Amino acid sequence: SSSRSSVIIIGAGVSGISAGKVLAENGIEDMVILEASDCIGGRIRKENFGGVSVELGAGWIAGVGGKVPNPVWELASQSGLRTCFSDYSNARYNIYDRSGKIFPSGVAADSYKKAVDSAIENLKSLEANIDGEVIEPPCSPKTPIELAIDFILHDFEMAEVEPISTYVDFGEREFLVADERGYEHLLYKMAENFLFTSEGKILDNRLKLNKNLISVGVVRELQHSRNGVVVKTEDGCVYEANYVILSASIGVLQSDLISFRPPLPGEPTLGIGIRPWGMGPWGIGAAGFFNLSLDILGFSKYHGLQPTGSLMGCCSLVAQLVDSPRASEQLRWKTEAIEKCDVMVYTKIFLKFPYKFWPCGPGKEFFIYAHERRGYYTFWQHMENAYPGSNILVVTLTNEESKRVEAQSDEETLEEAMGVLRDMFGPNVPNATSILVPRWWNNRFQRGSYSNYPIISDNQDVHDIKAPIGRIFFTGEHTSERFSGYVHGGYLAGENTEFLLKNCNGTLSENVVSGSYLF
Ligand code: FAD
């Protein structure tokens, strides 16, 4: 089958839905949304577990209470989403060793301060290394408590070390979503504005979901030219559009799920250092047509200039150059940036018990297990604040531990978790009656939990990842310069698409296609 629309949005997570809403608000209703899974939401996803609704993906609205309102918090307030205040800074006073003793608060506070100081030193030495100085990094954590604190600091509380835009702009408070309708309720609320819904269900044939295991919405190929984009899905359908907005995660972009014809700038490889780390485009000795063009391209992206001229310049240049084999050899920036971005894997494992055996009350929501292996079932949370009487614990694993656990059976994971709980709370801890282990890493439509740009970054990578290729625009949390990794990052990135499309849809579009705007 074949049909042509103005825009195809690939992915119905928060960024895809917010892009669709903004397009509709701007009069572009003629769109198709292709979603690989069987529902909207993406990395916002709830599941019923142990009698309540648990969030397998995003769980918190982070960055609340500051001068600038967080748009996701505003949406949550308007939609009446139930949330509860969450403060995991207390976790450091609930650190258990393997024999179940809690480290005295003085020891914990000292170790914590030491870890923060050393992380700051580490950061300085990294910065200095970039500037050409060599400063020895401080010694790495070794004891179980040091390892546990290092884990919380780097995997949860980086804001203690380095200012993070989310908390600087929107405020330092965080709220846990505790609503039976799930975090995804916000997406349904947004969708209601532009898709046909009835009784909370989306019944709009512009949204193509995976139904009855038929891969209707799984995009496998994007063929783009000056005239438009042809999108091919796994079930053999062909869709055509003037523009595509691609919101698949950074992990998916790194995988081979979607192929681009012509390929993204980056293949085949030819080793020229376009932009050495931290130097920006001016590090290149510009000579000849292509180098000169690269400088112009680099300029518009490096300086993050949003005015139409530079952005369209960039657009047109890419549109022009991708057609030339020589150019695609030299323009490695896109694939390089995509490959350079780290993917964080973050796994929340839920365990249901017949009764509570852990302390509750103020300051006890989070607790830590100190083990000689970094990240081994370190970070725990009880769900009594969110759902009193639910008797559910959540343990968070990241990266290598997440991948290890994803690869084994849930029974093995349950056994490990029970061993850890019995270390902390004694041999009489009752067996969990059920376990839920999400697998974000092995999900071929996700390949990880969120993007993780290096803390010292000049934003060049995010600009490169975001830069459009001809008529294909990139959105998603990983394209948010200030809020990557967060729900509001995805939301704002999707909204920002309005700006790109408005320009490309107007008179400039012809220039974009022919490249005459620049030359
Ligand atoms: P996604 O939600 O991934 O949407 C992209 C969509 O594209 C998906 O639905 C996917 O199925 C679809 N897709 C992919 N490939 C294809 C294809 N080939 N064809 C068609 N469709 C495709 N953020 C917070 O703010 N607070 C938190 O507490 C928080 N915790 C998190 C915990 C976990 C475990 C995870 C995984 C994430 C967490 N995040 C958190 C991050 C947040 O969930 C994401 O930043 C945000 O939801 C990403 O939205 P997105 O639209 O960019 O991507």
Coordinates of C-alpha atoms and ligand atoms in Angstrom, one line a residue:
S1 CA 0.0 0.0 0.0
S2 CA 1.2 3.5 -0.6
S3 CA -0.1 7.0 0.5
R4 CA 1.5 10.4 0.8
S5 CA 1.2 12.7 3.7
S6 CA 2.8 16.0 4.8
V7 CA 4.7 14.4 7.7
I8 CA 5.4 11.0 9.0
I9 CA 6.3 10.8 12.7
I10 CA 8.3 7.7 13.6
G11 CA 7.7 6.7 17.3
A12 CA 4.8 7.6 19.6
G13 CA 6.8 8.3 22.8
V14 CA 6.6 11.7 24.5
S15 CA 8.6 13.4 21.8
G16 CA 6.6 12.0 18.9
I17 CA 3.3 12.8 20.5
S18 CA 4.4 16.3 21.4
A19 CA 5.6 16.8 17.9
G20 CA 2.2 15.6 16.5
K21 CA 0.3 17.9 18.8
V22 CA 2.3 20.9 17.8
L23 CA 2.0 20.1 14.1
A24 CA -1.8 19.8 14.5
E25 CA -1.8 23.1 16.4
N26 CA -0.1 24.6 13.3
G27 CA -2.6 23.3 10.9
I28 CA -0.7 20.2 9.7
E29 CA -3.2 17.5 10.4
D30 CA -2.2 15.4 7.5
M31 CA 0.3 13.1 9.3
V32 CA 0.9 9.5 10.0
I33 CA 2.4 8.2 13.2
L34 CA 4.2 4.9 12.9
E35 CA 4.9 3.2 16.2
A36 CA 6.7 -0.1 16.5
S37 CA 5.1 -1.3 19.7
D38 CA 1.5 -2.0 20.5
C39 CA 0.8 1.3 22.4
I40 CA 1.9 4.9 22.7
G41 CA 4.3 5.9 25.5
G42 CA 7.6 4.5 24.5
R43 CA 9.8 4.7 27.6
I44 CA 6.8 5.9 29.6
R45 CA 5.1 2.6 30.3
K46 CA 3.1 1.2 33.2
E47 CA 2.3 -2.3 34.1
N48 CA -0.1 -3.8 36.7
F49 CA 2.0 -5.6 39.2
G50 CA 1.0 -6.8 42.7
G51 CA -2.3 -5.0 42.5
V52 CA -1.0 -1.5 41.6
S53 CA 0.3 0.3 38.6
V54 CA 4.1 0.4 38.4
E55 CA 6.3 2.4 36.0
L56 CA 8.7 0.3 34.1
G57 CA 10.3 3.4 32.5
A58 CA 10.2 7.0 33.6
G59 CA 8.9 7.3 37.2
W60 CA 9.7 10.8 38.4
I61 CA 8.9 14.3 37.2
A62 CA 12.3 15.7 37.9
G63 CA 13.0 19.4 38.3
V64 CA 10.1 21.0 40.1
G65 CA 9.8 24.1 42.3
G66 CA 12.2 26.4 40.6
K67 CA 11.5 29.8 38.9
V68 CA 10.8 28.3 35.5
P69 CA 7.9 25.9 35.4
N70 CA 8.7 22.4 34.1
P71 CA 6.2 21.8 31.2
V72 CA 5.7 18.2 32.2
W73 CA 4.9 19.2 35.8
E74 CA 2.4 21.7 34.4
L75 CA 0.8 19.0 32.3
A76 CA 0.6 16.7 35.3
S77 CA -1.1 19.4 37.4
Q78 CA -3.6 20.2 34.6
S79 CA -4.3 16.5 34.1
G80 CA -4.7 15.8 37.9
L81 CA -1.9 13.2 37.9
R82 CA -1.3 11.8 41.3
T83 CA 2.3 12.2 42.4
C84 CA 4.2 12.1 45.7
F85 CA 7.3 14.1 46.8
S86 CA 10.4 12.0 46.7
D87 CA 13.7 12.8 48.4
Y88 CA 16.5 10.3 47.9
S89 CA 19.1 12.4 49.5
N90 CA 18.3 10.5 52.7
A91 CA 19.5 7.2 51.1
R92 CA 23.0 7.9 52.3
Y93 CA 21.9 7.5 55.9
N94 CA 20.4 4.1 55.3
I95 CA 23.5 2.2 54.0
Y96 CA 23.5 -1.5 55.0
D97 CA 26.6 -3.6 55.0
R98 CA 26.5 -7.4 54.2
S99 CA 25.8 -8.3 57.8
G100 CA 22.8 -6.0 58.0
K101 CA 24.4 -3.2 60.1
I102 CA 23.6 0.3 59.1
F103 CA 26.7 2.5 58.8
P104 CA 26.7 5.2 61.5
S105 CA 25.5 8.5 60.0
G106 CA 28.9 10.2 60.7
V107 CA 30.8 7.5 58.7
A108 CA 28.2 7.7 55.9
A109 CA 28.3 11.5 55.8
D110 CA 32.1 11.6 55.7
S111 CA 32.3 9.0 53.0
Y112 CA 29.7 10.9 51.0
K113 CA 31.6 14.2 51.3
K114 CA 34.8 12.5 50.3
A115 CA 33.1 11.0 47.3
V116 CA 31.7 14.3 46.2
D117 CA 35.1 16.1 46.6
S118 CA 36.8 13.4 44.7
A119 CA 34.2 13.5 41.9
I120 CA 34.7 17.2 41.6
E121 CA 38.5 16.7 41.5
N122 CA 38.0 14.1 38.8
L123 CA 35.9 16.5 36.8
K124 CA 38.6 19.2 37.1
S125 CA 41.3 16.8 36.0
L126 CA 39.2 15.8 33.0
E127 CA 38.7 19.4 32.1
A128 CA 42.4 20.1 32.6
N129 CA 43.3 17.1 30.4
I130 CA 41.2 18.6 27.7
D131 CA 43.1 21.8 28.0
G132 CA 46.4 19.9 27.7
E133 CA 47.4 19.9 31.4
V134 CA 47.8 16.6 33.1
I135 CA 46.4 16.2 36.6
E136 CA 46.3 12.8 38.2
P137 CA 42.7 11.7 38.8
P138 CA 42.0 11.0 42.5
C139 CA 42.1 7.4 43.6
S140 CA 39.1 5.3 42.8
P141 CA 36.6 3.9 45.3
K142 CA 37.5 0.5 46.8
T143 CA 35.6 -0.5 49.9
P144 CA 31.9 -1.5 49.7
I145 CA 30.6 1.7 51.2
E146 CA 32.8 3.8 48.9
L147 CA 31.6 1.8 45.9
A148 CA 28.0 2.2 47.0
I149 CA 28.3 5.9 47.4
D150 CA 30.2 6.2 44.1
F151 CA 27.2 4.4 42.5
I152 CA 24.6 6.7 44.0
L153 CA 26.6 9.7 43.2
H154 CA 27.2 9.0 39.6
D155 CA 24.1 7.1 38.7
F156 CA 21.6 9.2 40.7
E157 CA 22.9 12.4 42.2
M158 CA 25.3 13.9 39.7
A159 CA 23.8 17.3 40.5
E160 CA 25.9 17.3 43.7
V161 CA 29.0 17.4 41.5
E162 CA 28.0 19.3 38.5
P163 CA 25.1 21.7 37.9
I164 CA 22.4 19.9 35.8
S165 CA 20.2 22.1 33.7
T166 CA 17.0 20.3 34.8
Y167 CA 17.5 21.2 38.5
V168 CA 19.1 24.7 37.8
D169 CA 16.2 25.7 35.5
F170 CA 13.1 23.9 36.9
G171 CA 14.0 23.4 40.6
E172 CA 15.5 20.7 42.7
R173 CA 12.4 18.8 43.7
E174 CA 11.3 15.5 42.3
F175 CA 7.9 13.9 42.3
L176 CA 7.2 10.2 41.9
V177 CA 4.2 9.4 39.7
A178 CA 1.8 7.3 41.8
D179 CA -1.3 7.2 39.6
E180 CA -3.2 4.1 38.6
R181 CA -3.5 5.5 35.1
G182 CA 0.2 5.7 34.9
Y183 CA 2.6 8.4 33.8
E184 CA 1.4 7.6 30.3
H185 CA -1.9 9.3 31.2
L186 CA -0.1 12.6 30.3
L187 CA 0.5 11.3 26.8
Y188 CA -3.1 10.3 26.3
K189 CA -4.1 13.8 27.5
M190 CA -1.8 15.3 24.8
A191 CA -3.0 12.9 22.2
E192 CA -6.6 13.9 22.9
N193 CA -5.9 17.3 21.4
F194 CA -5.2 16.0 18.0
L195 CA -6.1 12.4 17.6
F196 CA -9.6 11.0 17.7
T197 CA -10.1 9.3 21.0
S198 CA -13.1 7.7 22.7
E199 CA -13.3 6.5 26.3
G200 CA -9.6 7.0 26.8
K201 CA -8.7 4.9 23.7
I202 CA -7.1 6.3 20.6
L203 CA -9.2 5.3 17.6
D204 CA -7.5 7.3 14.9
N205 CA -6.2 5.6 11.8
R206 CA -3.3 8.1 11.4
L207 CA -1.7 6.2 14.3
K208 CA -0.3 2.9 13.2
L209 CA 0.5 0.6 16.1
N210 CA 1.6 -3.0 16.2
K211 CA -1.5 -5.1 16.4
N212 CA -1.9 -8.8 17.0
L213 CA 1.8 -9.2 16.6
I214 CA 1.8 -7.8 13.0
S215 CA 4.6 -5.3 12.7
V216 CA 2.5 -2.6 11.1
G217 CA 4.4 0.4 12.5
V218 CA 8.0 -0.9 12.5
V219 CA 10.0 1.3 10.3
R220 CA 13.0 -0.5 8.6
E221 CA 14.0 1.8 5.8
L222 CA 14.0 5.6 5.0
Q223 CA 14.6 6.5 1.4
H224 CA 15.1 10.2 1.1
S225 CA 15.6 12.5 -1.8
R226 CA 15.0 16.1 -2.8
N227 CA 11.3 15.4 -3.3
G228 CA 10.3 13.6 -0.2
V229 CA 10.8 10.5 1.9
V230 CA 9.7 7.0 1.3
V231 CA 9.2 4.9 4.5
K232 CA 9.1 1.2 4.4
T233 CA 7.8 -0.9 7.3
E234 CA 8.5 -4.4 8.4
D235 CA 5.2 -5.7 7.1
G236 CA 6.0 -4.5 3.6
C237 CA 4.0 -1.3 3.7
V238 CA 5.3 1.8 2.0
Y239 CA 4.4 5.3 3.2
E240 CA 5.4 8.6 1.5
A241 CA 5.7 12.0 3.0
N242 CA 7.2 15.4 2.4
Y243 CA 9.0 15.2 5.7
V244 CA 9.8 12.7 8.4
I245 CA 10.3 13.3 12.1
L246 CA 12.3 10.4 13.6
S247 CA 12.1 10.0 17.3
A248 CA 13.6 6.5 17.8
S249 CA 16.1 6.4 20.7
I250 CA 19.8 6.8 20.4
G251 CA 20.2 3.1 21.0
V252 CA 18.0 2.4 18.0
L253 CA 19.9 4.8 15.9
Q254 CA 23.1 3.0 16.9
S255 CA 21.5 -0.3 15.9
D256 CA 20.7 -1.5 12.4
L257 CA 17.0 -1.4 12.8
I258 CA 16.5 1.5 10.4
S259 CA 18.5 1.9 7.2
F260 CA 18.9 5.1 5.4
R261 CA 19.1 5.5 1.6
P262 CA 21.3 7.2 0.9
P263 CA 23.1 6.3 4.1
L264 CA 23.7 8.8 6.9
P265 CA 26.9 10.8 6.6
G266 CA 29.5 8.5 7.9
E267 CA 29.9 5.6 5.6
P268 CA 32.3 4.5 4.1
T269 CA 34.9 5.6 6.6
L270 CA 37.7 7.9 5.7
G271 CA 39.7 9.0 8.7
I272 CA 39.7 12.8 8.7
G273 CA 39.3 14.5 12.0
I274 CA 36.6 17.0 11.3
R275 CA 36.2 18.3 14.8
P276 CA 38.7 17.2 17.4
W277 CA 37.1 16.9 20.8
G278 CA 36.5 20.2 22.5
M279 CA 38.0 22.3 19.7
G280 CA 34.9 23.1 17.6
P281 CA 35.0 23.6 13.9
W282 CA 37.8 26.1 14.0
G283 CA 40.3 23.3 14.7
I284 CA 40.2 22.4 11.0
G285 CA 42.5 23.9 8.5
A286 CA 40.0 25.0 6.0
A287 CA 41.0 24.4 2.4
G288 CA 39.2 23.6 -0.7
F289 CA 35.5 23.4 -1.3
F290 CA 34.6 20.6 1.0
N291 CA 36.5 21.8 4.0
L292 CA 35.1 25.2 3.5
S293 CA 31.6 23.8 3.4
L294 CA 32.3 21.8 6.5
D295 CA 33.3 24.9 8.3
I296 CA 30.0 26.6 7.4
L297 CA 28.1 23.6 8.5
G298 CA 30.2 23.4 11.6
F299 CA 29.6 27.0 12.3
S300 CA 25.9 26.9 12.2
K301 CA 25.8 23.8 14.4
Y302 CA 28.6 24.6 16.7
H303 CA 27.1 28.0 17.7
G304 CA 23.7 26.6 17.9
L305 CA 22.3 29.3 15.8
Q306 CA 18.6 28.8 15.5
P307 CA 17.8 31.5 13.0
T308 CA 16.3 30.1 9.8
G309 CA 19.3 31.1 7.7
S310 CA 21.9 29.0 9.4
L311 CA 19.7 26.1 10.0
M312 CA 18.4 26.0 6.5
G313 CA 21.9 26.5 5.3
C314 CA 22.8 23.4 7.2
C315 CA 19.8 21.6 5.8
S316 CA 20.5 22.5 2.2
L317 CA 24.1 21.7 2.5
V318 CA 23.4 18.2 3.7
A319 CA 20.7 17.7 1.2
Q320 CA 23.1 18.6 -1.5
L321 CA 26.2 16.8 -0.3
V322 CA 24.6 13.5 0.5
D323 CA 24.0 13.0 -3.1
S324 CA 27.7 13.1 -3.8
P325 CA 29.7 10.1 -3.0
R326 CA 32.8 12.2 -2.3
A327 CA 30.9 14.3 0.2
S328 CA 29.4 11.4 2.1
E329 CA 32.9 10.0 2.5
Q330 CA 34.0 13.2 4.1
L331 CA 30.9 14.0 6.2
R332 CA 31.3 11.5 9.0
W333 CA 29.9 13.8 11.7
K334 CA 26.4 12.3 11.9
T335 CA 27.3 8.7 12.4
E336 CA 30.2 9.6 14.6
A337 CA 28.1 11.7 16.9
I338 CA 25.5 8.9 17.1
E339 CA 28.1 6.3 18.0
K340 CA 29.8 8.6 20.5
C341 CA 26.8 9.1 22.6
D342 CA 26.6 6.7 25.5
V343 CA 23.5 4.7 26.2
M344 CA 22.6 4.3 29.8
V345 CA 20.7 1.2 30.8
Y346 CA 18.6 1.7 33.9
T347 CA 16.5 -1.2 35.2
K348 CA 13.9 -1.1 38.0
I349 CA 13.1 -4.5 39.3
F350 CA 9.9 -4.9 41.2
L351 CA 9.4 -7.4 44.0
K352 CA 6.1 -8.2 45.7
F353 CA 6.0 -9.5 49.3
P354 CA 3.3 -11.0 51.5
Y355 CA 4.1 -8.4 54.2
K356 CA 6.6 -5.5 55.0
F357 CA 9.8 -6.3 56.8
W358 CA 11.7 -3.1 56.0
P359 CA 11.6 0.1 58.0
C360 CA 9.1 2.8 56.9
G361 CA 8.6 6.3 58.1
P362 CA 10.3 9.6 57.3
G363 CA 13.7 9.4 55.7
K364 CA 13.4 5.6 55.0
E365 CA 12.0 5.5 51.5
F366 CA 15.4 4.7 50.0
F367 CA 18.1 2.5 51.2
I368 CA 21.4 1.2 50.0
Y369 CA 23.2 -2.1 50.0
A370 CA 27.0 -1.9 50.2
H371 CA 28.7 -4.9 48.4
E372 CA 32.2 -5.3 47.1
R373 CA 30.8 -5.4 43.5
R374 CA 29.9 -1.9 42.3
G375 CA 26.2 -1.6 41.5
Y376 CA 25.2 -5.1 42.8
Y377 CA 21.6 -4.5 44.0
T378 CA 22.7 -1.2 45.5
F379 CA 19.8 1.1 45.3
W380 CA 16.4 0.2 47.0
Q381 CA 13.1 1.9 47.4
H382 CA 9.9 0.9 49.1
M383 CA 6.6 1.8 47.5
E384 CA 4.7 2.5 50.7
N385 CA 4.6 6.3 50.1
A386 CA 3.2 5.8 46.6
Y387 CA 0.9 2.9 47.4
P388 CA 0.5 2.2 51.1
G389 CA 0.0 -1.5 51.9
S390 CA 1.3 -2.6 48.5
N391 CA 4.3 -4.4 50.0
I392 CA 6.4 -3.8 47.0
L393 CA 10.2 -3.1 46.9
V394 CA 12.0 -1.7 43.8
V395 CA 15.7 -2.2 43.3
T396 CA 17.5 -0.3 40.6
L397 CA 20.4 -1.7 38.5
T398 CA 22.3 0.1 35.8
N399 CA 24.5 -0.6 32.8
E400 CA 26.6 -3.8 33.1
E401 CA 24.5 -5.1 36.0
S402 CA 21.3 -4.4 34.0
K403 CA 22.7 -6.2 31.0
R404 CA 23.7 -9.2 33.1
V405 CA 20.3 -9.5 34.7
E406 CA 18.5 -9.1 31.4
A407 CA 20.4 -12.1 30.1
Q408 CA 19.5 -14.4 32.9
S409 CA 16.1 -15.9 34.0
D410 CA 13.9 -14.0 36.4
E411 CA 14.2 -16.9 38.8
E412 CA 17.9 -16.3 39.0
T413 CA 17.4 -12.6 39.6
L414 CA 14.9 -13.3 42.3
E415 CA 17.3 -15.6 44.1
E416 CA 20.1 -13.0 43.9
A417 CA 17.7 -10.2 45.2
M418 CA 16.5 -12.4 48.0
G419 CA 20.1 -13.1 49.0
V420 CA 20.8 -9.4 49.2
L421 CA 17.6 -8.7 51.3
R422 CA 18.5 -11.5 53.7
D423 CA 22.0 -10.0 54.1
M424 CA 20.3 -6.7 55.1
F425 CA 17.3 -7.8 57.0
G426 CA 18.1 -11.3 58.3
P427 CA 17.3 -14.9 57.3
N428 CA 13.6 -14.7 58.1
V429 CA 12.7 -12.4 55.3
P430 CA 9.8 -14.0 53.4
N431 CA 10.1 -15.0 49.8
A432 CA 8.8 -12.5 47.2
T433 CA 5.6 -13.7 45.6
S434 CA 6.4 -12.2 42.3
I435 CA 9.1 -10.3 40.4
L436 CA 9.0 -8.0 37.4
V437 CA 12.2 -7.4 35.4
P438 CA 11.9 -4.9 32.5
R439 CA 14.3 -5.5 29.6
W440 CA 15.1 -2.1 28.0
W441 CA 18.5 -3.2 26.7
N442 CA 17.2 -6.2 24.7
N443 CA 14.1 -4.4 23.4
R444 CA 15.0 -3.8 19.8
F445 CA 12.8 -0.6 19.8
Q446 CA 14.7 0.9 22.6
R447 CA 18.3 -0.6 23.1
G448 CA 18.8 1.1 26.4
S449 CA 17.1 3.5 28.7
Y450 CA 18.4 7.0 27.9
S451 CA 21.2 8.9 26.3
N452 CA 24.1 9.9 28.5
Y453 CA 26.3 12.6 27.1
P454 CA 29.7 13.1 28.7
I455 CA 29.5 15.7 31.5
I456 CA 32.1 17.9 29.9
S457 CA 30.6 18.5 26.5
D458 CA 30.4 21.5 24.2
N459 CA 27.1 20.3 22.9
Q460 CA 28.6 19.6 19.5
D461 CA 27.5 16.0 19.6
V462 CA 23.9 16.8 20.4
H463 CA 23.8 19.4 17.6
D464 CA 25.2 16.8 15.2
I465 CA 22.7 14.2 16.3
K466 CA 19.8 16.7 16.0
A467 CA 20.9 18.1 12.7
P468 CA 18.4 17.2 9.9
I469 CA 19.5 15.2 6.9
G470 CA 17.6 16.5 4.0
R471 CA 13.9 16.0 4.8
I472 CA 14.5 13.9 7.8
F473 CA 14.3 15.6 11.2
F474 CA 15.6 14.1 14.4
T475 CA 13.8 14.4 17.7
G476 CA 13.7 12.5 21.0
E477 CA 15.2 13.1 24.4
H478 CA 18.7 12.6 22.9
T479 CA 18.2 15.7 20.8
S480 CA 17.5 18.0 23.7
E481 CA 20.5 20.2 24.4
R482 CA 19.7 21.0 28.0
F483 CA 17.4 18.2 29.2
S484 CA 18.5 15.0 27.4
G485 CA 17.7 11.8 29.4
Y486 CA 14.4 13.2 30.8
V487 CA 10.7 13.1 29.9
H488 CA 10.7 16.9 29.7
G489 CA 13.7 16.7 27.3
G490 CA 11.6 14.5 25.0
Y491 CA 8.6 16.7 25.4
L492 CA 10.5 19.9 24.6
A493 CA 12.5 18.3 21.7
G494 CA 9.2 17.3 20.2
E495 CA 7.8 20.8 20.5
N496 CA 10.8 22.2 19.0
T497 CA 10.0 20.3 15.8
E498 CA 7.4 22.9 15.1
F499 CA 10.0 25.4 14.5
L500 CA 11.9 23.3 12.0
L501 CA 8.9 22.3 10.1
K502 CA 7.4 25.7 9.9
N503 CA 10.5 26.9 8.2
C504 CA 10.8 24.0 5.9
N505 CA 7.2 24.1 5.0
G506 CA 7.2 27.7 4.0
T507 CA 8.9 29.4 1.1
L508 CA 12.3 28.3 2.2
S509 CA 11.5 24.7 1.5
E510 CA 12.4 25.0 -2.2
N511 CA 15.7 26.5 -1.3
V512 CA 16.3 23.7 1.1
V513 CA 15.8 21.2 -1.6
S514 CA 17.8 22.9 -4.3
G515 CA 20.5 24.3 -2.0
S516 CA 20.2 27.7 -3.6
Y517 CA 19.7 29.4 -0.3
L518 CA 23.3 28.9 0.6
F519 CA 25.1 29.3 -2.7
Ligands
FAD1 P1 10.7 7.0 23.3 O1 9.8 7.1 24.5 O2 11.6 5.9 23.3 O3 9.8 7.0 22.0 C1 10.3 6.5 20.8 C2 9.3 5.6 20.2 O4 9.8 5.2 19.0 C3 9.1 4.3 21.0 O5 7.7 4.2 21.4 C4 9.6 3.2 20.1 O6 8.8 2.0 20.3 C5 9.4 3.8 18.8 N1 10.3 3.2 17.7 C6 11.6 2.9 17.8 N2 12.1 2.4 16.7 C7 11.0 2.4 15.8 C8 10.9 2.0 14.5 N3 11.9 1.5 13.8 N4 9.7 2.2 13.9 C9 8.6 2.8 14.6 N5 8.7 3.1 15.9 C10 9.9 3.0 16.5 N6 12.9 10.5 32.6 C11 12.5 11.3 33.6 O7 12.2 12.5 33.3 N7 12.3 10.8 34.9 C12 12.5 9.6 35.2 O8 12.3 9.2 36.4 C13 13.0 8.7 34.2 N8 13.3 7.4 34.6 C14 13.6 6.5 33.5 C15 13.7 5.2 33.9 C16 13.8 4.2 32.9 C17 13.9 2.8 33.2 C18 13.9 4.6 31.5 C19 13.9 3.6 30.4 C20 13.8 6.0 31.2 C21 13.6 6.9 32.2 N9 13.5 8.3 31.9 C22 13.2 9.2 32.9 C23 13.8 8.8 30.6 C24 12.5 9.1 29.8 O9 11.6 7.9 29.9 C25 12.8 9.3 28.3 O10 13.8 10.4 28.3 C26 11.6 9.7 27.5 O11 10.5 9.0 27.8 C27 12.0 9.5 26.0 O12 11.0 9.9 25.1 P2 11.3 9.8 23.6 O13 10.0 10.3 22.9 O14 12.5 10.5 23.3 O15 11.6 8.3 23.2

